[in-house]
């Protein structure tokens, strides 16, 4: 069964640090890799996504780096703040399984619980 | 991005009963998804609900347990039937934007079964 492997499971950094979360994927239907941020009691919110016509995408303090040959992508949070403390999920589109399969389905990593200390 | 609301936001239900969760989107969308997120876990897709067709269920989920309705392009319901404590989870509605591949989630329904 297709998986997206996410690491680390949890991460603690000091304010201003740069936490890095990594994901590795298997075959996908198409190249689109989003990251979601989830606060306790809330639904996941789309944070940033990359379509690999580029190897890196930045939005504010958040950066996705992508390595297509290695089938890996990562999230970097620059100048992290206590308000960034949340669970982060990476995702990848599920590979086609049969011709009629609607493959606009995301498979999610296991999540990384980030704590940014003041 | 789409604005998604869910009702109820949370509920505590007794074993053997059923709960219907509603999902409302502020714009017309073709594809809607229902996910389950058990405490401290990742998101697991239950089914895809497209307007005008039967919902398609993922392995391990069946229509009798999780019947879904999709009467129009802005609304869907998920029913959790004959509940047991193992059904205690957060249930999330999600929509997909074909134009940009972006997928958005509702706030979730936190279900506790006693």
CSV table of C-alpha atoms in Angstrom, one decimal:
chain,number,residue,atom,x,y,z
A,1,UNK,CA,0.0,0.0,0.0
A,2,UNK,CA,1.3,3.4,-0.9
A,3,UNK,CA,2.8,5.3,1.9
A,4,UNK,CA,4.3,8.7,2.7
A,5,UNK,CA,6.9,8.4,5.4
A,6,UNK,CA,7.3,11.5,7.6
A,7,UNK,CA,9.9,12.2,10.2
A,8,UNK,CA,10.5,13.1,12.9
A,9,UNK,CA,7.5,12.2,14.9
A,10,UNK,CA,8.0,15.1,17.2
A,11,UNK,CA,10.4,18.1,17.3
A,12,UNK,CA,11.2,20.7,19.9
A,13,UNK,CA,13.1,23.9,19.0
A,14,UNK,CA,13.8,27.2,20.6
A,15,UNK,CA,12.2,30.3,19.3
A,16,UNK,CA,14.2,31.5,16.3
A,17,UNK,CA,15.3,28.0,15.4
A,18,UNK,CA,14.7,26.3,12.0
A,19,UNK,CA,12.8,23.1,12.4
A,20,UNK,CA,13.0,20.8,9.4
A,21,UNK,CA,10.4,18.1,8.7
A,22,UNK,CA,11.0,15.4,6.0
A,23,UNK,CA,8.8,13.3,3.9
A,24,UNK,CA,9.6,10.5,1.5
A,25,UNK,CA,7.0,9.3,-1.0
A,26,UNK,CA,6.5,6.4,-3.4
A,27,UNK,CA,5.0,6.7,-6.9
A,28,UNK,CA,2.4,9.4,-7.3
A,29,UNK,CA,-0.3,10.1,-9.8
A,30,UNK,CA,1.1,13.6,-10.4
A,31,UNK,CA,3.6,15.9,-8.8
A,32,UNK,CA,1.9,18.0,-6.2
A,33,UNK,CA,3.1,18.0,-2.5
A,34,UNK,CA,1.3,20.0,0.1
A,35,UNK,CA,1.9,20.6,3.8
A,36,UNK,CA,-0.8,21.0,6.3
A,37,UNK,CA,-0.7,22.7,9.7
A,38,UNK,CA,-3.2,21.5,12.4
A,39,UNK,CA,-3.8,23.1,15.7
A,40,UNK,CA,-5.5,21.2,18.5
A,41,UNK,CA,-9.3,21.1,18.0
A,42,UNK,CA,-9.0,22.4,14.4
A,43,UNK,CA,-9.1,21.0,11.0
A,44,UNK,CA,-5.9,20.8,9.0
A,45,UNK,CA,-5.1,24.0,7.1
A,46,UNK,CA,-3.2,24.1,3.8
A,47,UNK,CA,0.1,25.8,4.6
A,48,UNK,CA,2.2,25.6,1.5
A,49,UNK,CA,2.4,23.3,-1.6
A,50,UNK,CA,4.9,22.7,-4.3
A,51,UNK,CA,4.5,21.5,-7.9
A,52,UNK,CA,7.9,20.3,-8.9
A,53,UNK,CA,8.6,22.5,-11.9
A,54,UNK,CA,10.7,24.1,-9.2
A,55,UNK,CA,12.9,22.5,-6.5
A,56,UNK,CA,12.0,25.1,-3.8
A,57,UNK,CA,9.1,27.2,-2.8
A,58,UNK,CA,8.9,29.9,-0.2
A,59,UNK,CA,5.9,31.5,1.4
A,60,UNK,CA,6.8,33.8,4.2
A,61,UNK,CA,8.8,31.9,6.8
A,62,UNK,CA,7.9,28.5,5.3
A,63,UNK,CA,9.9,26.8,2.6
A,64,UNK,CA,9.4,23.5,0.8
A,65,UNK,CA,12.5,21.8,-0.7
A,66,UNK,CA,12.0,19.1,-3.2
A,67,UNK,CA,14.3,16.4,-4.5
A,68,UNK,CA,12.5,14.5,-7.3
A,69,UNK,CA,15.2,11.9,-7.9
A,70,UNK,CA,15.2,11.0,-4.2
A,71,UNK,CA,11.4,11.2,-4.0
A,72,UNK,CA,11.8,13.4,-0.9
A,73,UNK,CA,10.5,16.8,0.1
A,74,UNK,CA,10.9,18.8,3.3
A,75,UNK,CA,9.4,21.7,5.2
A,76,UNK,CA,11.6,24.3,6.8
A,77,UNK,CA,10.3,26.9,9.2
A,78,UNK,CA,12.5,30.0,9.4
A,79,UNK,CA,12.7,32.0,12.5
A,80,UNK,CA,10.2,29.7,14.3
A,81,UNK,CA,7.8,31.2,16.8
A,82,UNK,CA,5.8,29.7,19.7
A,83,UNK,CA,2.7,30.3,17.5
A,84,UNK,CA,4.1,27.7,15.0
A,85,UNK,CA,3.6,25.0,17.6
A,86,UNK,CA,1.2,22.6,15.9
A,87,UNK,CA,1.1,19.3,14.1
A,88,UNK,CA,2.4,19.3,10.5
A,89,UNK,CA,1.3,16.8,7.9
A,90,UNK,CA,2.9,16.2,4.5
A,91,UNK,CA,0.9,14.6,1.7
A,92,UNK,CA,1.2,13.2,-1.8
A,93,UNK,CA,-1.3,12.3,-4.5
A,94,UNK,CA,-2.1,8.6,-4.5
A,95,UNK,CA,-0.8,6.7,-7.5
A,96,UNK,CA,-3.4,5.5,-10.1
A,97,UNK,CA,-4.6,2.1,-9.1
A,98,UNK,CA,-7.1,1.4,-11.9
A,99,UNK,CA,-8.1,3.3,-14.9
A,100,UNK,CA,-11.3,4.6,-13.4
A,101,UNK,CA,-9.8,5.6,-10.1
A,102,UNK,CA,-10.2,9.2,-9.2
A,103,UNK,CA,-6.7,9.8,-8.2
A,104,UNK,CA,-7.1,13.2,-6.8
A,105,UNK,CA,-6.7,11.7,-3.4
A,106,UNK,CA,-4.0,12.6,-1.0
A,107,UNK,CA,-2.1,10.2,1.2
A,108,UNK,CA,-0.9,11.8,4.4
A,109,UNK,CA,2.2,11.3,6.4
A,110,UNK,CA,2.0,10.3,10.0
A,111,UNK,CA,2.4,13.9,11.3
A,112,UNK,CA,5.1,15.8,13.2
A,113,UNK,CA,4.3,17.5,16.5
A,114,UNK,CA,6.3,20.7,16.7
A,115,UNK,CA,6.9,22.6,19.9
A,116,UNK,CA,8.6,25.9,19.7
A,117,UNK,CA,9.8,27.1,23.1
A,118,UNK,CA,9.8,30.8,23.9
B,1,UNK,CA,-9.9,28.9,-0.9
B,2,UNK,CA,-13.2,27.3,0.1
B,3,UNK,CA,-14.9,28.0,3.4
B,4,UNK,CA,-16.2,24.8,4.9
B,5,UNK,CA,-18.5,24.4,7.9
B,6,UNK,CA,-19.5,21.2,9.7
B,7,UNK,CA,-22.3,20.4,12.1
B,8,UNK,CA,-22.2,19.3,14.9
B,9,UNK,CA,-18.7,20.4,16.0
B,10,UNK,CA,-18.8,17.7,18.6
B,11,UNK,CA,-21.1,15.2,20.1
B,12,UNK,CA,-21.2,12.4,22.7
B,13,UNK,CA,-23.3,9.5,21.6
B,14,UNK,CA,-24.3,6.2,23.1
B,15,UNK,CA,-23.2,2.9,21.7
B,16,UNK,CA,-25.6,1.5,19.0
B,17,UNK,CA,-26.9,4.9,17.9
B,18,UNK,CA,-26.2,6.8,14.7
B,19,UNK,CA,-25.0,10.3,14.1
B,20,UNK,CA,-25.2,12.3,10.9
B,21,UNK,CA,-22.6,14.9,10.2
B,22,UNK,CA,-23.3,17.8,7.8
B,23,UNK,CA,-20.8,19.5,5.6
B,24,UNK,CA,-21.5,22.8,3.9
B,25,UNK,CA,-19.2,24.6,1.4
B,26,UNK,CA,-19.5,28.2,0.4
B,27,UNK,CA,-18.9,27.4,-3.3
B,28,UNK,CA,-19.8,24.6,-5.7
B,29,UNK,CA,-17.3,21.8,-5.7
B,30,UNK,CA,-17.2,18.6,-7.6
B,31,UNK,CA,-15.2,16.4,-5.3
B,32,UNK,CA,-15.8,16.1,-1.6
B,33,UNK,CA,-14.1,13.8,0.8
B,34,UNK,CA,-14.7,12.4,4.2
B,35,UNK,CA,-11.8,11.6,6.5
B,36,UNK,CA,-11.4,10.1,9.9
B,37,UNK,CA,-8.7,11.2,12.3
B,38,UNK,CA,-8.3,9.2,15.4
B,39,UNK,CA,-6.7,10.9,18.5
B,40,UNK,CA,-3.1,11.8,17.8
B,41,UNK,CA,-3.1,10.1,14.5
B,42,UNK,CA,-3.0,11.0,10.8
B,43,UNK,CA,-5.9,11.4,8.4
B,44,UNK,CA,-7.5,8.4,6.9
B,45,UNK,CA,-9.8,8.7,3.9
B,46,UNK,CA,-13.2,7.1,4.3
B,47,UNK,CA,-14.9,7.9,1.0
B,48,UNK,CA,-15.2,10.2,-1.9
B,49,UNK,CA,-18.5,11.9,-2.5
B,50,UNK,CA,-19.2,13.3,-6.0
B,51,UNK,CA,-22.5,14.8,-6.8
B,52,UNK,CA,-24.7,12.7,-9.0
B,53,UNK,CA,-22.9,9.4,-8.3
B,54,UNK,CA,-22.6,6.9,-5.5
B,55,UNK,CA,-19.9,7.5,-3.0
B,56,UNK,CA,-16.8,5.4,-3.4
B,57,UNK,CA,-15.4,3.9,-0.2
B,58,UNK,CA,-11.8,3.1,0.7
B,59,UNK,CA,-10.7,-0.3,1.9
B,60,UNK,CA,-11.9,-1.0,5.3
B,61,UNK,CA,-15.0,1.3,5.1
B,62,UNK,CA,-18.4,0.2,4.0
B,63,UNK,CA,-21.6,2.0,3.0
B,64,UNK,CA,-23.7,0.3,5.6
B,65,UNK,CA,-21.5,1.7,8.4
B,66,UNK,CA,-20.8,5.1,6.8
B,67,UNK,CA,-23.6,6.1,4.4
B,68,UNK,CA,-23.0,9.3,2.6
B,69,UNK,CA,-25.3,11.7,0.8
B,70,UNK,CA,-24.3,14.3,-1.7
B,71,UNK,CA,-27.5,16.0,-2.9
B,72,UNK,CA,-25.9,19.1,-4.5
B,73,UNK,CA,-22.5,20.7,-5.2
B,74,UNK,CA,-22.3,22.5,-1.8
B,75,UNK,CA,-23.5,20.0,0.7
B,76,UNK,CA,-22.8,16.4,1.9
B,77,UNK,CA,-23.6,14.3,4.9
B,78,UNK,CA,-21.8,11.4,6.5
B,79,UNK,CA,-23.6,9.1,8.9
B,80,UNK,CA,-21.8,7.0,11.4
B,81,UNK,CA,-24.1,4.0,12.0
B,82,UNK,CA,-24.5,1.6,14.9
B,83,UNK,CA,-21.7,3.3,16.7
B,84,UNK,CA,-19.2,1.7,19.0
B,85,UNK,CA,-16.4,3.3,21.1
B,86,UNK,CA,-14.0,2.5,18.3
B,87,UNK,CA,-15.7,5.1,16.2
B,88,UNK,CA,-14.6,7.8,18.6
B,89,UNK,CA,-12.7,10.1,16.3
B,90,UNK,CA,-12.6,13.4,14.5
B,91,UNK,CA,-14.5,13.3,11.2
B,92,UNK,CA,-13.4,15.8,8.6
B,93,UNK,CA,-15.0,17.0,5.4
B,94,UNK,CA,-12.7,18.1,2.7
B,95,UNK,CA,-13.1,19.6,-0.8
B,96,UNK,CA,-10.8,19.6,-3.8
B,97,UNK,CA,-10.1,22.3,-6.2
B,98,UNK,CA,-9.5,20.9,-9.7
B,99,UNK,CA,-8.1,24.2,-10.9
B,100,UNK,CA,-5.1,24.2,-8.5
B,101,UNK,CA,-5.1,20.7,-6.9
B,102,UNK,CA,-5.6,22.4,-3.5
B,103,UNK,CA,-7.6,20.5,-0.9
B,104,UNK,CA,-9.3,22.2,2.0
B,105,UNK,CA,-10.6,20.8,5.2
B,106,UNK,CA,-13.5,21.7,7.5
B,107,UNK,CA,-13.1,22.2,11.2
B,108,UNK,CA,-14.1,18.7,12.0
B,109,UNK,CA,-16.6,16.9,14.1
B,110,UNK,CA,-15.3,15.4,17.3
B,111,UNK,CA,-17.3,12.3,18.1
B,112,UNK,CA,-17.1,10.4,21.4
B,113,UNK,CA,-19.0,7.2,21.7
B,114,UNK,CA,-19.7,5.9,25.2
